[in-house]
Each structure stands twice: as C-alpha cells, then as structure tokens.
C-alpha cells in the first residue's frame, strides 16, 4: 500500500477543503492521515438522477404561501412544515434579497507532520451581480496553490486564478488579471453549481435521513435544524466542484451531517457541515474529516470587490460549534 508524503497528503487536504465553498459548501476539520483504497462511487451518474431543487415552481409558490399564512397566524413553523421545507423557505427568503453576503470559515489538519490549513469562502450578491471566492490560509511551511474567484453577471461567469508569493498569507494571494469565461450552463456542468446558487449540497426529503440524528431544537430566538444526510445523493455536485477546483476526487463519503440555524422568521443565521470522506489524488487517498461554518449577512451594503481588493475575514467565524 502506498504511503503519503507530507507534500502529497497536504495536496489532498488543500484540494478537498477548498472544494466546499460555502456554504453550505465548505469543508473544515481534522484530516486523518490514513491511506486507503475504498471502492469508488460514481457520483457523475448520480448527478444525472438528482436535483438540488426541493420543488417545482408551483410547489415552491405553495410552500411560500403556506409560510406567509403560518406567520400571519403566529403558528409554530416547525409544526407546519417538514424539515426540508423549513430549509427551502429560509433559502428562498435569502435569495430574494438584493444584497447579501456569506462568509465561510473552516480548517483542515492531519496527524503526523502535516500542519493546519484554514479554509475561507465568500459569496456576495449585489443586485444582478454575483461573486464567489474560495481560498485557503496555510500554516507555516505549506504553500497553498489553489484559489479561485468567480464573477457572474447575467449568463456570463469570469473565473480568475491566483498566484502566491513565497511565504505569503493565502488570504491575500495575487489575483491574475487574466480570466476564463463560462456561460452558466457550462459552468454548472463543470463546477456543480453556478455562482448565484446557494449551497453545494442537495438537501431535500430524499437526501435527509429520518432518525434519531435528524431533529429540530427550539429556543427563544429561533430554531436549530440538525440532519444526518445520505452519503451518496447529497454530495454529487460537491464532488464535481472539488474536481474542478483541484483535480482531486472523492471515492466515498462515510458521513455527512448538516446543521442550520434559523431565526424565528426562518431567516438563515448560519449553516454548519461535519463530514468524513476519502479524497483522492491519482492512486493516493486520505481519509478526511471536514468541518465548516458559514454565516449569512443581510444588514449592510455588501460590495463585490474588484480583482485587486482582498476580502476581510477578520470576523466571528473562527469558532465552530461544539461537537
């Protein structure tokens, strides 16, 4: 059985955690330096079978009408809607706003000599323009080489890559002026989602496992939705994005757990993912545990940065929920 060098395992870690995006799409957490060759799941075939949309247009309108009636009558939404419908409502309310931002914070580490990698992700919507940044802040001794910015307006998406000066902080790479241009259809086929899509995981009644690990907790300020997810049908878009960003692949997921925090009106506060999977680079595979938290912001004027302007990540996201 092949053994991972520090450089190879670091590459697996970086490629894996950067793919998450936010979102709910980010990955953070400890990476176990364990080499394995699990049976590879064909996620491309699965992607052809599933859809990230909970409902069609008519069903979506029906859910939102029921939500408004629920609020008008001051009813408890957790007694009126299934857990996947609550998430759908929260996402639709967020997507309907003209100006929003999400900030994702996570980390990755491995046993042995591989240092911690901090993962960052930002999405901004400003009117009809959208932006997403995926980068990683490396610990000393590791040069991170994966970072992308995507700018979307109408049907056009421009993708910029970055270079890193030796020893540079990966939160502040040097972005290239050159870019590749995509239409939304081709970008989605390659990256798993478009820039204006909220989240990379497929969350619906078929991907949520109903059982003791799926439940809703209520308090005076809102609701916490905790879900155990199917390890195949939840993740095909995520796997596609991972491959596009880093040319790495996932052969198998061991678990995927999602948590959403909503306020009393079902507005998104944060989402959190804790997952474990086998990430592969060629014949090398590392058993990876990922954790990431994403915060949702709607209370300011969020501007899309130009290519030479850095995102300020000096916010509250460093603390992950207690396990």
mmCIF file of C-alpha atoms in Angstrom, residues 32-304:
data_model
loop_
_atom_site.group_PDB
_atom_site.id
_atom_site.type_symbol
_atom_site.label_atom_id
_atom_site.label_comp_id
_atom_site.label_asym_id
_atom_site.label_seq_id
_atom_site.Cartn_x
_atom_site.Cartn_y
_atom_site.Cartn_z
ATOM 1 C CA UNK A 32 -6.724 11.765 9.409
ATOM 2 C CA UNK A 33 -3.506 10.688 7.756
ATOM 3 C CA UNK A 34 -4.738 7.256 6.851
ATOM 4 C CA UNK A 35 -4.089 5.743 3.444
ATOM 5 C CA UNK A 36 -6.857 3.598 1.979
ATOM 6 C CA UNK A 37 -8.332 2.486 -1.315
ATOM 7 C CA UNK A 38 -12.116 2.375 -0.823
ATOM 8 C CA UNK A 39 -14.498 1.348 -3.561
ATOM 9 C CA UNK A 40 -15.086 4.377 -5.779
ATOM 10 C CA UNK A 41 -18.638 5.699 -6.037
ATOM 11 C CA UNK A 42 -19.638 7.028 -9.483
ATOM 12 C CA UNK A 43 -21.043 10.404 -8.459
ATOM 13 C CA UNK A 44 -21.349 11.593 -12.072
ATOM 14 C CA UNK A 45 -24.058 9.028 -12.725
ATOM 15 C CA UNK A 46 -25.843 10.084 -9.552
ATOM 16 C CA UNK A 47 -25.726 13.759 -10.532
ATOM 17 C CA UNK A 48 -27.830 12.925 -13.577
ATOM 18 C CA UNK A 49 -30.518 11.485 -11.293
ATOM 19 C CA UNK A 50 -30.907 14.207 -8.679
ATOM 20 C CA UNK A 51 -31.876 17.856 -8.485
ATOM 21 C CA UNK A 52 -30.985 20.421 -5.831
ATOM 22 C CA UNK A 53 -34.433 21.969 -6.130
ATOM 23 C CA UNK A 54 -36.891 20.848 -3.461
ATOM 24 C CA UNK A 55 -39.918 21.614 -5.610
ATOM 25 C CA UNK A 56 -41.102 22.820 -8.964
ATOM 26 C CA UNK A 57 -42.328 26.398 -9.427
ATOM 27 C CA UNK A 58 -45.945 25.696 -8.454
ATOM 28 C CA UNK A 59 -44.946 23.711 -5.371
ATOM 29 C CA UNK A 60 -42.474 26.414 -4.370
ATOM 30 C CA UNK A 61 -45.198 29.067 -4.537
ATOM 31 C CA UNK A 62 -47.476 26.843 -2.474
ATOM 32 C CA UNK A 63 -44.829 26.430 0.237
ATOM 33 C CA UNK A 64 -44.138 30.165 0.401
ATOM 34 C CA UNK A 65 -47.876 30.934 0.538
ATOM 35 C CA UNK A 66 -48.240 28.457 3.401
ATOM 36 C CA UNK A 67 -45.275 30.089 5.122
ATOM 37 C CA UNK A 68 -46.860 33.544 4.909
ATOM 38 C CA UNK A 69 -50.131 32.184 6.276
ATOM 39 C CA UNK A 70 -48.224 30.472 9.108
ATOM 40 C CA UNK A 71 -46.513 33.752 10.044
ATOM 41 C CA UNK A 72 -49.743 35.761 9.791
ATOM 42 C CA UNK A 73 -51.479 33.329 12.139
ATOM 43 C CA UNK A 74 -48.483 33.260 14.515
ATOM 44 C CA UNK A 75 -48.127 29.481 14.298
ATOM 45 C CA UNK A 76 -45.026 27.434 15.039
ATOM 46 C CA UNK A 77 -43.460 26.737 11.623
ATOM 47 C CA UNK A 78 -41.753 23.578 12.882
ATOM 48 C CA UNK A 79 -45.231 22.096 13.399
ATOM 49 C CA UNK A 80 -46.457 23.192 9.962
ATOM 50 C CA UNK A 81 -43.519 22.224 7.750
ATOM 51 C CA UNK A 82 -41.170 19.296 7.241
ATOM 52 C CA UNK A 83 -37.513 19.939 7.977
ATOM 53 C CA UNK A 84 -36.538 20.142 4.295
ATOM 54 C CA UNK A 85 -39.353 22.653 3.711
ATOM 55 C CA UNK A 86 -38.033 24.870 6.513
ATOM 56 C CA UNK A 87 -34.637 24.947 4.811
ATOM 57 C CA UNK A 88 -36.259 25.673 1.447
ATOM 58 C CA UNK A 89 -38.169 28.626 2.937
ATOM 59 C CA UNK A 90 -35.050 30.023 4.611
ATOM 60 C CA UNK A 91 -33.020 29.788 1.410
ATOM 61 C CA UNK A 92 -35.772 31.360 -0.690
ATOM 62 C CA UNK A 93 -36.028 34.298 1.711
ATOM 63 C CA UNK A 94 -32.265 34.816 1.495
ATOM 64 C CA UNK A 95 -32.154 34.504 -2.292
ATOM 65 C CA UNK A 96 -34.980 37.026 -2.700
ATOM 66 C CA UNK A 97 -32.870 39.828 -1.176
ATOM 67 C CA UNK A 98 -30.922 42.196 -3.423
ATOM 68 C CA UNK A 99 -27.780 42.478 -1.323
ATOM 69 C CA UNK A 100 -26.346 39.605 0.729
ATOM 70 C CA UNK A 101 -23.064 38.062 1.814
ATOM 71 C CA UNK A 102 -21.963 34.712 3.216
ATOM 72 C CA UNK A 103 -18.653 34.083 4.966
ATOM 73 C CA UNK A 104 -17.378 30.540 5.462
ATOM 74 C CA UNK A 105 -14.700 29.551 7.975
ATOM 75 C CA UNK A 106 -13.131 26.151 8.425
ATOM 76 C CA UNK A 107 -9.933 24.220 8.972
ATOM 77 C CA UNK A 108 -8.219 21.005 7.990
ATOM 78 C CA UNK A 109 -5.427 19.092 9.705
ATOM 79 C CA UNK A 110 -3.796 15.703 9.678
ATOM 80 C CA UNK A 111 -1.895 13.500 12.034
ATOM 81 C CA UNK A 112 1.868 13.473 11.850
ATOM 82 C CA UNK A 113 3.751 16.387 10.376
ATOM 83 C CA UNK A 114 1.013 17.997 8.305
ATOM 84 C CA UNK A 115 0.052 21.404 9.676
ATOM 85 C CA UNK A 116 -3.349 23.044 9.945
ATOM 86 C CA UNK A 117 -4.951 24.673 6.912
ATOM 87 C CA UNK A 118 -7.582 27.376 7.440
ATOM 88 C CA UNK A 119 -10.259 27.496 4.751
ATOM 89 C CA UNK A 120 -12.154 30.628 3.708
ATOM 90 C CA UNK A 121 -15.055 31.194 1.343
ATOM 91 C CA UNK A 122 -17.123 34.274 0.459
ATOM 92 C CA UNK A 123 -20.234 34.760 -1.657
ATOM 93 C CA UNK A 124 -21.718 38.203 -2.379
ATOM 94 C CA UNK A 125 -24.882 39.192 -4.224
ATOM 95 C CA UNK A 126 -25.297 42.822 -5.276
ATOM 96 C CA UNK A 127 -28.346 43.315 -7.471
ATOM 97 C CA UNK A 128 -27.882 41.106 -10.547
ATOM 98 C CA UNK A 129 -24.165 40.575 -9.952
ATOM 99 C CA UNK A 130 -22.677 37.674 -8.010
ATOM 100 C CA UNK A 131 -19.239 36.831 -6.637
ATOM 101 C CA UNK A 132 -17.584 33.814 -5.018
ATOM 102 C CA UNK A 133 -14.083 33.381 -3.593
ATOM 103 C CA UNK A 134 -12.541 30.092 -2.466
ATOM 104 C CA UNK A 135 -9.065 30.213 -0.898
ATOM 105 C CA UNK A 136 -7.073 28.611 1.899
ATOM 106 C CA UNK A 137 -4.794 30.129 4.526
ATOM 107 C CA UNK A 138 -1.893 27.797 5.113
ATOM 108 C CA UNK A 139 0.109 27.220 8.235
ATOM 109 C CA UNK A 140 3.843 27.790 8.113
ATOM 110 C CA UNK A 141 5.778 25.500 5.826
ATOM 111 C CA UNK A 142 2.928 24.801 3.412
ATOM 112 C CA UNK A 143 2.464 26.710 0.150
ATOM 113 C CA UNK A 144 -1.186 26.613 -0.896
ATOM 114 C CA UNK A 145 -1.633 26.690 -4.664
ATOM 115 C CA UNK A 146 -5.429 26.565 -5.045
ATOM 116 C CA UNK A 147 -7.556 29.729 -5.113
ATOM 117 C CA UNK A 148 -10.316 30.990 -7.412
ATOM 118 C CA UNK A 149 -12.618 33.965 -7.763
ATOM 119 C CA UNK A 150 -15.757 33.825 -9.906
ATOM 120 C CA UNK A 151 -17.706 36.901 -11.076
ATOM 121 C CA UNK A 152 -21.172 36.319 -12.536
ATOM 122 C CA UNK A 153 -23.348 38.814 -14.390
ATOM 123 C CA UNK A 154 -26.313 37.673 -16.472
ATOM 124 C CA UNK A 155 -25.258 34.469 -18.268
ATOM 125 C CA UNK A 156 -21.509 35.164 -18.146
ATOM 126 C CA UNK A 157 -19.098 33.966 -15.450
ATOM 127 C CA UNK A 158 -15.458 35.069 -15.336
ATOM 128 C CA UNK A 159 -13.046 32.908 -13.321
ATOM 129 C CA UNK A 160 -9.731 34.265 -12.018
ATOM 130 C CA UNK A 161 -6.962 32.171 -10.503
ATOM 131 C CA UNK A 162 -4.248 33.380 -8.139
ATOM 132 C CA UNK A 163 -0.530 33.073 -7.549
ATOM 133 C CA UNK A 164 1.201 33.102 -4.175
ATOM 134 C CA UNK A 165 4.464 34.751 -3.323
ATOM 135 C CA UNK A 166 6.752 32.550 -1.241
ATOM 136 C CA UNK A 167 5.587 32.665 2.366
ATOM 137 C CA UNK A 168 2.610 34.868 1.504
ATOM 138 C CA UNK A 169 -0.564 34.713 3.561
ATOM 139 C CA UNK A 170 -3.040 32.732 1.466
ATOM 140 C CA UNK A 171 -5.878 35.084 2.465
ATOM 141 C CA UNK A 172 -4.132 37.687 0.307
ATOM 142 C CA UNK A 173 -2.991 35.999 -2.901
ATOM 143 C CA UNK A 174 -2.080 37.864 -6.041
ATOM 144 C CA UNK A 175 -5.054 37.514 -8.357
ATOM 145 C CA UNK A 176 -4.398 37.263 -12.067
ATOM 146 C CA UNK A 177 -5.988 39.804 -14.380
ATOM 147 C CA UNK A 178 -6.472 37.058 -16.959
ATOM 148 C CA UNK A 179 -9.640 35.004 -16.672
ATOM 149 C CA UNK A 180 -11.577 32.216 -18.316
ATOM 150 C CA UNK A 181 -15.132 32.884 -19.456
ATOM 151 C CA UNK A 182 -18.049 30.500 -18.999
ATOM 152 C CA UNK A 183 -21.775 30.541 -19.624
ATOM 153 C CA UNK A 184 -23.952 29.377 -16.743
ATOM 154 C CA UNK A 185 -24.785 26.007 -18.300
ATOM 155 C CA UNK A 186 -21.159 25.017 -18.867
ATOM 156 C CA UNK A 187 -20.010 26.428 -15.523
ATOM 157 C CA UNK A 188 -22.649 24.430 -13.656
ATOM 158 C CA UNK A 189 -21.724 21.268 -15.557
ATOM 159 C CA UNK A 190 -18.063 21.752 -14.599
ATOM 160 C CA UNK A 191 -18.303 23.202 -11.061
ATOM 161 C CA UNK A 192 -21.543 21.594 -9.850
ATOM 162 C CA UNK A 193 -23.354 24.902 -9.309
ATOM 163 C CA UNK A 194 -23.479 28.466 -10.589
ATOM 164 C CA UNK A 195 -22.308 31.464 -8.564
ATOM 165 C CA UNK A 196 -25.904 32.565 -7.886
ATOM 166 C CA UNK A 197 -26.798 29.179 -6.368
ATOM 167 C CA UNK A 198 -26.965 28.954 -2.581
ATOM 168 C CA UNK A 199 -25.112 25.908 -1.351
ATOM 169 C CA UNK A 200 -23.477 22.888 -2.942
ATOM 170 C CA UNK A 201 -25.246 20.089 -1.057
ATOM 171 C CA UNK A 202 -28.512 18.564 -2.256
ATOM 172 C CA UNK A 203 -30.976 18.932 0.604
ATOM 173 C CA UNK A 204 -34.483 17.550 0.149
ATOM 174 C CA UNK A 205 -36.798 14.926 1.589
ATOM 175 C CA UNK A 206 -34.940 12.158 -0.250
ATOM 176 C CA UNK A 207 -31.444 13.092 0.973
ATOM 177 C CA UNK A 208 -32.291 13.707 4.650
ATOM 178 C CA UNK A 209 -32.154 10.516 6.731
ATOM 179 C CA UNK A 210 -35.073 10.475 9.141
ATOM 180 C CA UNK A 211 -34.000 9.073 12.502
ATOM 181 C CA UNK A 212 -32.532 9.927 15.868
ATOM 182 C CA UNK A 213 -29.789 12.056 14.289
ATOM 183 C CA UNK A 214 -32.276 14.322 12.491
ATOM 184 C CA UNK A 215 -34.196 16.694 14.741
ATOM 185 C CA UNK A 216 -35.214 20.299 15.473
ATOM 186 C CA UNK A 217 -34.301 22.235 18.610
ATOM 187 C CA UNK A 218 -36.310 25.350 19.549
ATOM 188 C CA UNK A 219 -35.419 28.279 21.806
ATOM 189 C CA UNK A 220 -36.487 31.893 22.340
ATOM 190 C CA UNK A 221 -34.543 33.226 19.336
ATOM 191 C CA UNK A 222 -35.087 30.573 16.692
ATOM 192 C CA UNK A 223 -34.578 27.004 15.548
ATOM 193 C CA UNK A 224 -31.614 24.668 15.065
ATOM 194 C CA UNK A 225 -32.126 22.025 12.379
ATOM 195 C CA UNK A 226 -29.797 19.045 12.700
ATOM 196 C CA UNK A 227 -29.713 16.430 9.946
ATOM 197 C CA UNK A 228 -27.980 13.215 9.060
ATOM 198 C CA UNK A 229 -27.627 13.159 5.284
ATOM 199 C CA UNK A 230 -27.460 10.408 2.699
ATOM 200 C CA UNK A 231 -23.807 9.873 1.793
ATOM 201 C CA UNK A 232 -24.439 9.403 -1.929
ATOM 202 C CA UNK A 233 -27.301 11.600 -3.136
ATOM 203 C CA UNK A 234 -26.403 14.634 -1.006
ATOM 204 C CA UNK A 235 -22.956 15.218 -2.489
ATOM 205 C CA UNK A 236 -22.618 14.733 -6.295
ATOM 206 C CA UNK A 237 -22.446 18.474 -7.013
ATOM 207 C CA UNK A 238 -19.920 18.940 -4.239
ATOM 208 C CA UNK A 239 -17.752 16.180 -5.727
ATOM 209 C CA UNK A 240 -17.970 17.822 -9.159
ATOM 210 C CA UNK A 241 -16.839 21.157 -7.715
ATOM 211 C CA UNK A 242 -13.948 19.537 -5.856
ATOM 212 C CA UNK A 243 -12.651 18.024 -9.061
ATOM 213 C CA UNK A 244 -12.997 21.307 -10.981
ATOM 214 C CA UNK A 245 -11.118 23.345 -8.373
ATOM 215 C CA UNK A 246 -8.295 20.956 -7.692
ATOM 216 C CA UNK A 247 -8.426 17.901 -9.942
ATOM 217 C CA UNK A 248 -8.931 15.736 -6.868
ATOM 218 C CA UNK A 249 -11.731 13.200 -6.448
ATOM 219 C CA UNK A 250 -13.782 11.689 -3.664
ATOM 220 C CA UNK A 251 -14.215 7.943 -3.833
ATOM 221 C CA UNK A 252 -16.590 7.574 -0.899
ATOM 222 C CA UNK A 253 -18.350 9.517 1.888
ATOM 223 C CA UNK A 254 -18.569 7.963 5.346
ATOM 224 C CA UNK A 255 -20.967 10.505 6.836
ATOM 225 C CA UNK A 256 -22.398 13.969 6.130
ATOM 226 C CA UNK A 257 -24.084 15.908 8.949
ATOM 227 C CA UNK A 258 -25.655 19.324 8.366
ATOM 228 C CA UNK A 259 -26.922 21.917 10.827
ATOM 229 C CA UNK A 260 -28.870 25.092 10.074
ATOM 230 C CA UNK A 261 -29.624 27.890 12.484
ATOM 231 C CA UNK A 262 -32.753 29.928 11.632
ATOM 232 C CA UNK A 263 -34.284 32.865 13.463
ATOM 233 C CA UNK A 264 -37.967 32.992 14.440
ATOM 234 C CA UNK A 265 -38.950 34.238 10.974
ATOM 235 C CA UNK A 266 -36.914 31.466 9.305
ATOM 236 C CA UNK A 267 -34.066 33.689 8.180
ATOM 237 C CA UNK A 268 -30.695 31.955 7.803
ATOM 238 C CA UNK A 269 -28.221 32.655 10.609
ATOM 239 C CA UNK A 270 -25.560 30.034 9.927
ATOM 240 C CA UNK A 271 -25.081 26.599 8.415
ATOM 241 C CA UNK A 272 -22.560 24.022 9.548
ATOM 242 C CA UNK A 273 -21.229 20.840 7.967
ATOM 243 C CA UNK A 274 -19.331 17.975 9.554
ATOM 244 C CA UNK A 275 -18.375 15.192 7.169
ATOM 245 C CA UNK A 276 -15.902 12.435 6.501
ATOM 246 C CA UNK A 277 -14.810 11.122 3.119
ATOM 247 C CA UNK A 278 -11.921 9.581 1.172
ATOM 248 C CA UNK A 279 -10.227 12.222 -1.002
ATOM 249 C CA UNK A 280 -8.024 11.009 -3.816
ATOM 250 C CA UNK A 281 -5.198 12.384 -5.936
ATOM 251 C CA UNK A 282 -4.440 9.716 -8.505
ATOM 252 C CA UNK A 283 -3.843 6.481 -6.597
ATOM 253 C CA UNK A 284 -3.286 8.323 -3.299
ATOM 254 C CA UNK A 285 -6.255 8.556 -0.916
ATOM 255 C CA UNK A 286 -6.630 10.180 2.511
ATOM 256 C CA UNK A 287 -9.475 9.678 4.967
ATOM 257 C CA UNK A 288 -10.641 13.230 5.567
ATOM 258 C CA UNK A 289 -12.817 14.769 8.250
ATOM 259 C CA UNK A 290 -14.170 18.173 7.252
ATOM 260 C CA UNK A 291 -15.880 20.887 9.297
ATOM 261 C CA UNK A 292 -17.020 24.337 8.211
ATOM 262 C CA UNK A 293 -19.403 27.033 9.386
ATOM 263 C CA UNK A 294 -20.978 29.637 7.100
ATOM 264 C CA UNK A 295 -22.613 32.858 8.326
ATOM 265 C CA UNK A 296 -25.328 34.707 6.388
ATOM 266 C CA UNK A 297 -25.405 38.516 6.338
ATOM 267 C CA UNK A 298 -28.144 40.870 5.141
ATOM 268 C CA UNK A 299 -27.735 44.028 7.234
ATOM 269 C CA UNK A 300 -25.189 46.095 5.302
ATOM 270 C CA UNK A 301 -24.161 47.329 1.845
ATOM 271 C CA UNK A 302 -22.028 44.483 0.504
ATOM 272 C CA UNK A 303 -19.920 45.472 -2.486
ATOM 273 C CA UNK A 304 -18.372 42.995 -4.915
#
